[in-house]
Amino acid sequence: MSSIIQLLPDHVANQIAAGEVVQRPASVVKELLENAVDARATDIKLIIKDAGKALVQVIDNGLGMSVTDARLCFERHATSKIRQAEDLFSLHTKGFRGEALASIAAIAHVEMKTKQDQEELGNYIIIEGSKFVSQEVAVLPKGTSFAVKNLFFNIPARRNFLKSDTVEYRHVVDEFQRVALAHPKIHFTFYHNGSEMFNLSPGTLRHRIVAVFGSKSNEKLIPVQEETEIVTIEGFVSKPEFAKKSRGEQFFFVNNRFIKSGYLHHAVMAAYEGILKDGTQPSYFLNLTLPPHTIDINIHPTKTEIKFDDEQALYAILRASIKHGLGQFNVAPILDFERDSNLDTPYHYKDLNGEVPAIEVDGSFNPFSESRPSKQFSSYKKPETTASWESLYVGFDQVPNESQHITFENEEMTSSLFQDEEVENSIHKTYQIHKKYIISSIKSGMVIVDQQRAHQRVLYEQFLMNMTVNQASSQQLLFPLNLFYSTTEMELISGLQLSLMNTGFVFEENNTDHIVISGIPVNVTESEVSIVLEQLLSDLQDGIPESSFSQNDSIAKSMAKSLAVKTGTHLTEKEQENLVNGLFACKDPNVSPFYKPTFITMRVEDLDKKFAI
């Protein structure tokens, strides 16, 4: 039998490797930004078009590359970060695999411009699908510029699997924020379709967090700092009252590298135990510094997973340091059994001096004296009782009884408008079971309604009708609401403003970091406004528009999900009837906005079968 195993060509091997390294435009952004950081750049610019599908360009003022390095960097497993296998246990750089640039060049059009500081001229290289088109000498500034165009141009299937521009842009912003937060001393600039989205000046971690997530985030940060032999922890956690329902602002950095760790996240949640509302997530920005030989980064090509030598000790230290930070700033209650809190001096009495009480004593008072001081009575005199209550009814029996002269229609002459069997008893038409389901009787048996899904359908059609056909009514707020958001969230809200106004929201002004709302829809309370908008932003960033027909449809779905009555809520009989009647008045009462059944029917014959022997 002839041999069938053969070596793959380099361009095929690079395309296979690209499947692991480059999943979407955000992967290219991550790799190029990390290379710029490794090049010791102090100023990094990120430029993208069409959420990175058309262009991803990173410009830095780092070390640059020589003529040989500029050509060699696009080969597989070519890297300047390590020399031997032992270097994997003492990594101080972001990259070390030598696969990123080769993988990117295999599936895109790449233009690279690079120049070292001591050189007079730089190099300009063009690559299309792993093929070198040209390499020329050019006059360039110090540093390197990578321009990645037409991502997945030679793999149409991969390009078709990309999400919408909104979702892909959100992933790009996430990667940019992770690198920017890990390196607050580097100046970062971010441009999307010609507009400047971020301009982050060098500073401390707190300054960087405020610049990325808005000025409102400054007041919710609690510093956490702990230094041990195993790990040094620095960063910030948020106050419990600022916890959100989404898990957006949660960042772990190990040696200035962003990682994902469910184990460490559990340690943070354990520190917040008892002081968080159900279903909410705290924000945290924590940098863990460990000896390089105690961690293993070479687990996955994305390098977001890390293996620790002593996870249990790390868990305990992280949990204790966060609890200490919360207690130190009087966020978490402190238990001190040696001190009685009832004996504490109130704060506003602490600096006051004691005064002798002014008491007047009557020295002539004799409790055993027979003469008593005369009591003072008011001049009020009780009126004399007139007649008794019987006098009110004197002569009452002499009044002629008018009811004797009233004639009534004979009962046999009246006929009912309905047949007797069609008249239903109005008492207890509906029943609520376990504060989740509503049972109502019908002619063939009974119908069981899921109250949350049914209310979602009712609200969804109401919002959609207001946005497309009717003019929504608003209720004016006595005091306008000021809601603060990050730069990315403000951009999303600006795009949704017209649709939100059609639902009943009234915007007074939009600033760079907050909005002012003076009117809200009728079926939304003031306390629910921030919850509704937060859920809407989270849904849009996670890609709900993919399953929606339009922006209005996605907004109606998100608001219906936020405002619908939740499972476990007690409903009165009137509320139950209104919900059931509202559901069956909808155009499509069978399913919720998320295509889940809202009710089931059970016939009397089905019940009879259950009881049959």
XYZ file of C-alpha atoms in Angstrom:
613
model
C 0.000 0.000 0.000
C 1.401 3.433 -0.953
C 2.127 6.131 1.643
C -0.688 8.623 2.192
C 0.744 10.995 4.857
C 2.296 14.198 3.542
C 3.394 17.570 4.894
C 0.943 20.403 4.401
C 2.122 23.499 2.521
C 2.952 26.492 4.687
C 0.012 28.595 3.509
C -2.433 25.761 4.364
C -0.839 25.240 7.778
C -1.101 28.975 8.456
C -4.786 28.991 7.571
C -5.392 26.085 9.973
C -3.492 27.892 12.741
C -5.504 31.036 12.015
C -8.643 29.168 13.062
C -7.335 29.043 16.631
C -5.661 32.440 16.832
C -8.052 34.635 14.792
C -11.745 34.067 15.405
C -12.939 37.620 14.664
C -11.559 41.156 14.137
C -11.178 41.554 17.909
C -8.567 38.746 17.869
C -6.456 40.762 15.421
C -6.794 43.841 17.628
C -5.620 41.888 20.660
C -2.544 40.426 18.963
C -1.423 43.700 17.372
C -1.933 45.744 20.559
C 0.032 43.215 22.618
C 2.879 43.282 20.071
C 2.951 47.074 20.350
C 3.157 46.838 24.150
C 5.990 44.286 23.894
C 7.820 46.729 21.584
C 7.957 49.180 24.550
C 5.719 51.720 22.880
C 4.517 54.726 24.860
C 1.908 55.882 22.320
C -0.402 53.395 20.568
C -3.163 54.219 18.056
C -5.915 51.789 17.040
C -7.880 52.561 13.865
C -10.744 50.326 12.666
C -13.388 50.533 9.943
C -16.664 48.605 9.771
C -16.014 47.042 13.186
C -12.664 45.722 11.940
C -13.997 43.818 8.928
C -12.574 46.319 6.450
C -9.544 47.614 8.389
C -7.656 47.064 11.631
C -4.607 49.288 11.976
C -2.288 49.635 14.983
C 0.389 52.355 14.991
C 3.018 52.503 17.740
C 6.254 54.362 18.507
C 8.083 51.274 19.744
C 11.452 49.781 18.890
C 10.663 48.903 15.269
C 12.233 46.065 13.269
C 15.260 45.620 11.044
C 15.047 44.498 7.403
C 15.589 40.845 8.304
C 13.162 40.868 11.236
C 10.487 42.578 9.160
C 10.490 39.688 6.704
C 11.018 36.919 9.264
C 8.225 37.969 11.649
C 5.567 36.589 9.274
C 7.000 33.054 9.395
C 5.429 30.445 11.671
C 6.971 30.092 15.134
C 9.233 33.068 14.551
C 9.452 35.200 17.709
C 11.786 37.496 19.583
C 10.198 36.743 22.960
C 11.796 33.360 23.840
C 14.854 31.365 22.835
C 14.419 27.990 24.528
C 11.757 25.896 26.278
C 12.878 27.028 29.752
C 11.897 30.591 28.839
C 8.239 29.565 28.994
C 8.537 29.559 32.800
C 9.912 33.113 32.995
C 7.746 35.052 30.564
C 7.689 38.833 30.822
C 6.050 39.549 27.465
C 2.537 39.227 26.047
C 3.369 36.989 23.107
C 5.727 34.050 22.809
C 4.169 31.551 20.391
C 5.210 33.219 17.128
C 1.928 32.332 15.402
C -0.124 35.542 15.417
C 1.384 37.465 12.489
C 1.684 34.339 10.332
C -1.960 33.483 10.996
C -3.153 37.025 10.294
C -1.158 37.271 7.071
C -2.675 33.978 5.859
C -6.261 35.267 5.879
C -5.978 39.006 5.141
C -4.192 41.738 3.213
C -1.422 43.070 5.463
C 0.637 46.223 5.071
C 3.497 46.736 7.520
C 5.636 49.853 7.914
C 8.483 49.711 10.434
C 11.619 51.655 11.286
C 14.189 51.487 14.053
C 15.302 54.656 15.811
C 18.951 54.446 14.744
C 18.101 53.748 11.079
C 17.497 56.452 8.500
C 15.047 54.468 6.372
C 12.384 51.924 7.178
C 10.711 48.973 5.453
C 7.336 48.786 3.731
C 5.982 45.243 3.211
C 2.739 44.123 1.521
C 1.427 40.558 2.005
C -1.771 39.020 0.593
C -2.755 35.596 1.869
C 0.778 34.553 2.988
C 2.254 35.727 -0.343
C 4.819 38.523 -0.265
C 3.738 41.081 -2.851
C 6.450 43.666 -2.277
C 9.121 44.848 0.157
C 10.454 48.349 -0.286
C 12.551 50.933 1.516
C 10.576 53.982 2.665
C 10.885 57.145 4.751
C 8.949 56.379 7.939
C 8.701 57.584 11.548
C 10.085 55.494 14.399
C 7.957 52.497 15.328
C 5.687 50.054 13.514
C 2.362 50.303 11.717
C 0.279 47.195 10.930
C -2.733 47.565 8.622
C -4.901 44.433 8.281
C -7.489 44.778 5.495
C -10.282 42.529 4.189
C -10.185 39.955 6.958
C -11.075 36.404 5.817
C -11.047 37.491 2.151
C -9.901 33.981 1.102
C -12.167 32.107 3.553
C -15.730 33.242 2.708
C -17.314 30.744 5.114
C -15.488 32.289 8.078
C -16.471 35.771 6.964
C -20.132 34.802 6.707
C -20.077 33.566 10.299
C -19.130 37.009 11.632
C -21.843 38.789 13.602
C -23.290 42.238 12.941
C -21.122 45.348 13.113
C -22.596 46.224 16.518
C -21.568 42.902 18.060
C -18.133 42.809 16.429
C -17.465 46.400 17.450
C -18.334 45.512 21.038
C -15.755 42.693 21.006
C -13.133 45.070 19.612
C -13.860 47.582 22.373
C -13.575 44.822 24.978
C -10.108 43.839 23.762
C -9.004 47.467 23.592
C -10.214 48.121 27.142
C -8.422 45.043 28.476
C -5.057 46.123 27.082
C -5.594 49.777 28.035
C -6.516 48.926 31.634
C -3.547 46.567 31.993
C -1.136 49.360 30.951
C -2.348 52.708 32.341
C 1.049 54.368 31.756
C 0.749 54.051 27.951
C -1.139 56.624 25.864
C -3.905 54.908 23.845
C -6.083 56.390 21.090
C -8.986 54.594 19.413
C -10.698 55.634 16.152
C -13.748 53.967 14.576
C -14.912 54.991 11.077
C -13.039 58.285 11.396
C -14.464 59.213 14.833
C -12.338 59.350 17.967
C -13.846 56.982 20.546
C -11.135 56.974 23.242
C -8.176 59.209 24.003
C -6.582 57.797 27.146
C -3.732 59.818 28.634
C -1.062 58.136 30.783
C -1.837 57.992 34.497
C -2.735 55.710 37.374
C -5.149 52.790 37.225
C -7.889 54.895 38.824
C -7.455 57.585 36.164
C -7.596 54.967 33.435
C -10.794 53.398 34.844
C -12.473 56.810 35.035
C -11.368 57.660 31.473
C -12.741 54.370 30.093
C -15.974 53.976 32.078
C -16.928 57.602 32.799
C -16.504 60.072 35.650
C -19.326 58.483 37.668
C -17.201 55.368 38.202
C -14.764 57.291 40.431
C -17.109 57.396 43.416
C -17.849 53.668 43.368
C -14.214 52.430 43.526
C -12.763 50.906 46.694
C -8.984 50.315 46.669
C -7.698 46.805 47.384
C -4.028 46.248 48.148
C -2.301 43.252 49.700
C 1.272 42.004 49.519
C 2.211 38.448 50.481
C 4.942 35.991 49.632
C 2.649 34.239 47.161
C 0.962 37.145 45.390
C 0.705 40.929 45.360
C -2.817 42.218 44.768
C -3.539 45.766 43.618
C -6.649 47.304 42.144
C -10.193 48.351 42.887
C -13.578 46.811 43.591
C -16.952 48.540 43.461
C -19.311 49.386 46.272
C -22.237 46.970 46.619
C -24.859 49.603 45.820
C -23.328 50.045 42.348
C -23.547 46.347 41.441
C -25.093 45.597 38.039
C -27.065 42.710 36.624
C -24.552 42.196 33.814
C -20.945 41.030 34.160
C -19.380 43.763 32.059
C -16.858 45.581 34.242
C -14.950 42.614 35.683
C -11.227 42.417 34.954
C -8.527 40.095 36.274
C -4.922 40.799 35.290
C -2.051 38.468 36.098
C 1.320 40.134 35.555
C -0.455 42.822 33.458
C -2.121 40.185 31.250
C -5.927 39.919 31.089
C -7.241 36.486 32.079
C -10.568 34.765 32.659
C -10.946 32.653 35.782
C -14.221 31.381 37.194
C -12.353 30.178 40.284
C -11.034 33.656 41.148
C -14.400 35.193 40.302
C -15.963 32.905 42.891
C -13.481 34.249 45.464
C -14.642 37.793 44.735
C -18.309 36.802 45.043
C -17.538 35.048 48.338
C -16.068 38.299 49.688
C -19.317 40.114 48.806
C -21.492 37.439 50.400
C -24.400 38.943 52.303
C -24.033 42.528 51.027
C -25.137 42.122 47.380
C -28.660 42.047 45.988
C -29.717 38.791 44.380
C -28.730 38.506 40.735
C -26.294 41.431 40.752
C -22.583 41.403 39.953
C -19.898 43.707 41.402
C -17.309 45.443 39.256
C -13.627 44.804 39.920
C -10.276 45.725 38.396
C -7.630 43.556 40.046
C -4.002 43.034 39.054
C -2.272 39.999 40.546
C 1.508 39.917 40.429
C 2.996 36.418 40.796
C 6.444 34.930 40.132
C 6.462 33.785 36.466
C 7.549 30.259 37.377
C 4.382 29.716 39.485
C 1.982 30.126 36.541
C 1.524 28.382 33.190
C 0.232 30.563 30.355
C 0.801 28.109 27.515
C -2.626 26.448 27.736
C -4.588 28.069 24.902
C -3.516 30.211 21.913
C -5.609 33.138 23.169
C -3.610 33.092 26.453
C -6.628 34.100 28.546
C -6.483 30.927 30.662
C -3.757 30.439 33.249
C -2.851 27.509 35.469
C -1.725 28.442 38.993
C 0.520 26.362 41.220
C -1.408 27.058 44.448
C -4.978 28.011 43.589
C -6.356 27.421 47.091
C -3.965 29.894 48.731
C -4.639 32.425 45.976
C -8.387 32.037 46.520
C -8.079 32.635 50.273
C -5.770 35.647 49.917
C -7.965 37.288 47.261
C -11.132 36.770 49.276
C -9.554 38.080 52.485
C -8.025 41.143 50.839
C -11.341 42.173 49.259
C -13.213 41.676 52.550
C -10.534 43.751 54.279
C -10.963 46.528 51.704
C -14.749 46.509 52.074
C -14.504 46.568 55.870
C -11.800 49.226 55.916
C -14.088 51.682 54.126
C -17.142 50.747 56.228
C -18.894 49.056 53.320
C -19.200 45.665 55.013
C -20.317 45.360 58.655
C -17.548 44.783 61.184
C -18.086 42.453 64.142
C -16.329 43.407 67.379
C -17.556 41.349 70.313
C -15.414 43.250 72.875
C -17.236 46.553 72.330
C -20.866 47.362 73.037
C -22.166 49.555 70.255
C -24.922 50.886 72.538
C -22.275 52.719 74.568
C -20.881 54.610 71.573
C -21.263 58.372 71.691
C -23.330 59.655 68.778
C -21.229 61.504 66.233
C -22.875 64.932 66.671
C -22.501 64.723 70.504
C -18.848 63.691 70.495
C -17.290 67.148 70.929
C -19.969 68.732 73.133
C -19.322 69.460 76.835
C -21.756 68.340 79.498
C -24.018 70.956 81.117
C -25.616 71.049 84.554
C -29.380 70.556 84.098
C -31.538 73.528 85.137
C -34.128 72.239 87.665
C -36.580 74.461 89.561
C -37.545 73.185 93.072
C -40.590 74.387 95.010
C -39.285 74.541 98.597
C -42.702 75.285 100.132
C -44.322 72.127 98.768
C -45.555 69.782 101.539
C -47.040 66.484 100.364
C -48.537 65.831 103.808
C -50.405 69.093 104.019
C -54.196 68.727 104.274
C -54.848 71.709 102.097
C -54.567 70.835 98.456
C -54.071 73.394 95.757
C -57.275 74.069 93.949
C -57.486 72.413 90.609
C -58.001 74.583 87.591
C -60.860 73.620 85.400
C -61.819 75.029 82.052
C -64.908 77.162 81.660
C -66.521 74.628 79.373
C -69.984 73.659 80.525
C -71.634 70.520 79.336
C -74.904 71.296 77.634
C -78.017 69.945 79.204
C -79.379 66.764 77.724
C -82.451 67.533 75.714
C -84.727 64.734 74.775
C -83.879 61.034 74.747
C -83.246 59.118 71.555
C -86.764 57.731 71.616
C -88.069 61.196 70.782
C -86.523 60.916 67.339
C -89.041 58.267 66.414
C -92.160 59.863 67.859
C -94.982 59.722 65.318
C -92.994 57.544 62.946
C -95.663 54.870 62.796
C -98.200 57.477 61.648
C -96.324 58.080 58.375
C -98.044 56.169 55.570
C -96.016 53.328 54.175
C -95.269 54.327 50.582
C -93.835 50.963 49.716
C -97.311 49.473 49.833
C -98.320 51.475 46.762
C -95.257 50.524 44.642
C -95.905 47.918 41.981
C -93.265 45.615 40.545
C -93.111 43.853 37.235
C -93.885 40.195 37.438
C -90.713 38.083 37.447
C -92.157 35.727 34.873
C -92.411 38.563 32.352
C -88.604 39.149 32.255
C -86.410 36.936 30.110
C -82.642 36.478 30.293
C -80.464 37.703 27.408
C -78.260 34.615 27.742
C -78.941 30.964 28.101
C -78.528 29.691 31.651
C -75.673 27.399 30.756
C -73.727 30.284 29.155
C -73.841 32.472 32.226
C -70.613 31.930 34.151
C -70.140 32.493 37.801
C -68.013 35.643 38.225
C -66.452 34.447 41.456
C -62.934 32.964 41.167
C -62.573 32.883 37.405
C -58.810 32.525 37.697
C -56.426 30.966 40.216
C -52.708 31.521 40.766
C -50.529 28.471 41.447
C -47.123 28.818 43.164
C -47.035 32.503 42.159
C -46.021 31.364 38.684
C -48.986 29.985 36.745
C -52.540 31.277 36.285
C -55.296 28.706 35.764
C -58.530 29.714 34.075
C -61.478 27.534 33.112
C -62.662 27.257 29.511
C -65.493 25.342 27.865
C -63.376 22.314 27.001
C -61.371 22.195 30.233
C -58.806 24.658 31.556
C -55.918 26.804 30.350
C -52.637 27.189 32.281
C -50.805 30.478 31.626
C -47.178 31.293 32.477
C -47.594 34.757 33.987
C -44.088 36.045 33.133
C -44.116 34.948 29.489
C -47.700 36.129 29.036
C -46.873 39.578 30.399
C -43.809 39.727 28.127
C -46.021 39.114 25.089
C -48.540 41.777 26.181
C -45.864 44.415 26.832
C -43.949 43.513 23.667
C -46.945 44.158 21.426
C -47.791 47.358 23.321
C -44.289 48.789 22.884
C -44.109 47.721 19.251
C -47.484 49.325 18.551
C -46.393 52.580 20.206
C -43.145 52.704 18.235
C -44.635 51.911 14.827
C -48.304 52.988 14.751
C -49.489 54.968 17.760
C -47.870 57.901 19.498
C -46.673 56.766 22.907
C -47.817 58.687 25.986
C -45.295 59.885 28.560
C -45.487 60.889 32.182
C -43.486 63.953 33.150
C -41.027 63.607 36.021
C -41.032 66.180 38.810
C -37.234 65.960 39.035
C -35.291 64.901 35.896
C -33.121 61.788 36.119
C -29.356 61.974 35.549
C -27.969 58.611 34.387
C -24.230 58.144 33.859
C -22.732 55.753 31.285
C -19.399 54.932 29.696
C -18.311 56.257 26.300
C -19.335 53.051 24.501
C -22.740 52.960 26.182
C -23.364 56.632 25.382
C -22.733 55.900 21.699
C -25.300 53.088 21.790
C -27.870 55.281 23.556
C -27.410 58.026 20.944
C -28.247 55.517 18.222
C -31.322 54.314 20.128
C -32.603 57.742 21.149
C -35.250 58.091 18.419
C -36.702 54.638 19.081
C -36.693 55.242 22.845
C -38.558 58.538 22.333
C -41.225 56.625 20.399
C -41.754 54.371 23.433
C -42.349 57.371 25.704
C -38.920 58.499 26.940
C -38.219 62.237 26.869
C -34.561 63.302 26.743
C -33.619 66.796 27.885
C -29.932 66.650 26.990
C -27.134 64.240 26.125
C -23.661 64.953 27.496
C -20.411 63.072 26.995
C -20.901 60.854 30.044
C -24.552 61.135 31.112
C -28.104 61.702 29.894
C -30.963 63.696 31.430
C -34.449 62.143 31.219
C -37.495 64.291 31.996
C -40.257 61.921 30.875
C -40.798 58.162 30.929
C -43.417 55.751 29.477
C -46.664 55.378 31.405
C -46.103 51.721 32.333
C -42.541 52.355 33.599
C -41.838 53.599 37.129
C -39.023 55.997 37.945
C -37.050 53.349 39.826
C -37.195 50.994 36.819
C -35.681 53.412 34.276
C -32.034 52.603 35.025
C -32.810 48.852 35.103
C -34.584 48.996 31.736
C -31.801 50.951 30.026
C -29.078 48.775 31.569
C -30.820 45.609 30.345
C -31.315 47.163 26.906
C -27.636 48.067 26.553
C -26.604 44.609 27.731
C -28.921 42.908 25.214
C -27.729 45.032 22.311
C -24.068 44.427 23.162
C -24.680 40.678 23.416
C -26.243 40.566 19.973
C -30.010 40.304 20.415
C -30.580 42.245 17.131
C -29.390 39.125 15.309
C -32.754 37.484 16.059
C -34.805 40.654 15.599
C -36.307 42.231 12.517
C -35.358 45.778 13.380
C -34.010 48.021 16.081
C -37.550 48.733 17.303
C -38.174 45.015 17.626
C -35.048 44.484 19.739
C -35.908 47.437 21.992
C -39.465 46.171 22.501
C -38.172 42.699 23.381
C -35.626 43.998 25.874
C -38.074 46.359 27.603
C -40.732 43.655 27.788
C -38.229 41.310 29.416
C -37.248 43.954 31.995
C -40.744 45.131 32.923
C -42.705 41.863 32.821
C -44.030 40.545 36.112
C -41.541 38.055 37.505
C -42.097 34.514 38.710
C -42.869 34.588 42.435
C -45.002 37.748 42.302
C -48.467 37.526 43.857
C -51.255 38.780 41.603
C -54.738 39.774 42.695
C -57.768 38.263 40.986
C -58.271 41.448 38.977
C -54.630 41.434 37.845
C -54.903 37.776 36.876
C -58.009 38.412 34.773
C -56.457 41.462 33.081
C -53.333 39.478 32.234
C -55.261 36.542 30.762
C -57.592 38.836 28.792
C -54.643 40.919 27.584
C -52.782 37.821 26.419
C -55.647 36.475 24.306
C -56.185 39.937 22.838
C -52.664 39.829 21.358
C -52.009 39.050 17.721
C -49.877 36.026 18.586
C -50.738 34.877 22.125
C -49.249 31.403 21.716
C -45.578 32.310 22.258
C -43.582 34.938 24.138
C -41.357 37.436 22.271
C -38.558 34.894 22.686
C -40.567 32.092 21.027
C -41.426 30.152 24.177
C -44.993 28.883 24.840
C -47.111 31.174 27.003
C -49.922 28.743 27.868
C -51.091 25.170 27.592
C -54.626 23.748 27.563
C -55.865 20.658 29.314
C -59.167 19.112 28.269
C -61.639 17.420 30.562
C -61.021 14.174 28.644
C -57.326 14.386 29.559
C -58.229 14.755 33.218
C -60.614 11.822 32.972
C -57.789 9.669 31.620
C -55.634 10.631 34.589
C -58.287 9.360 36.984
C -59.102 6.251 34.973
C -58.160 2.965 36.589
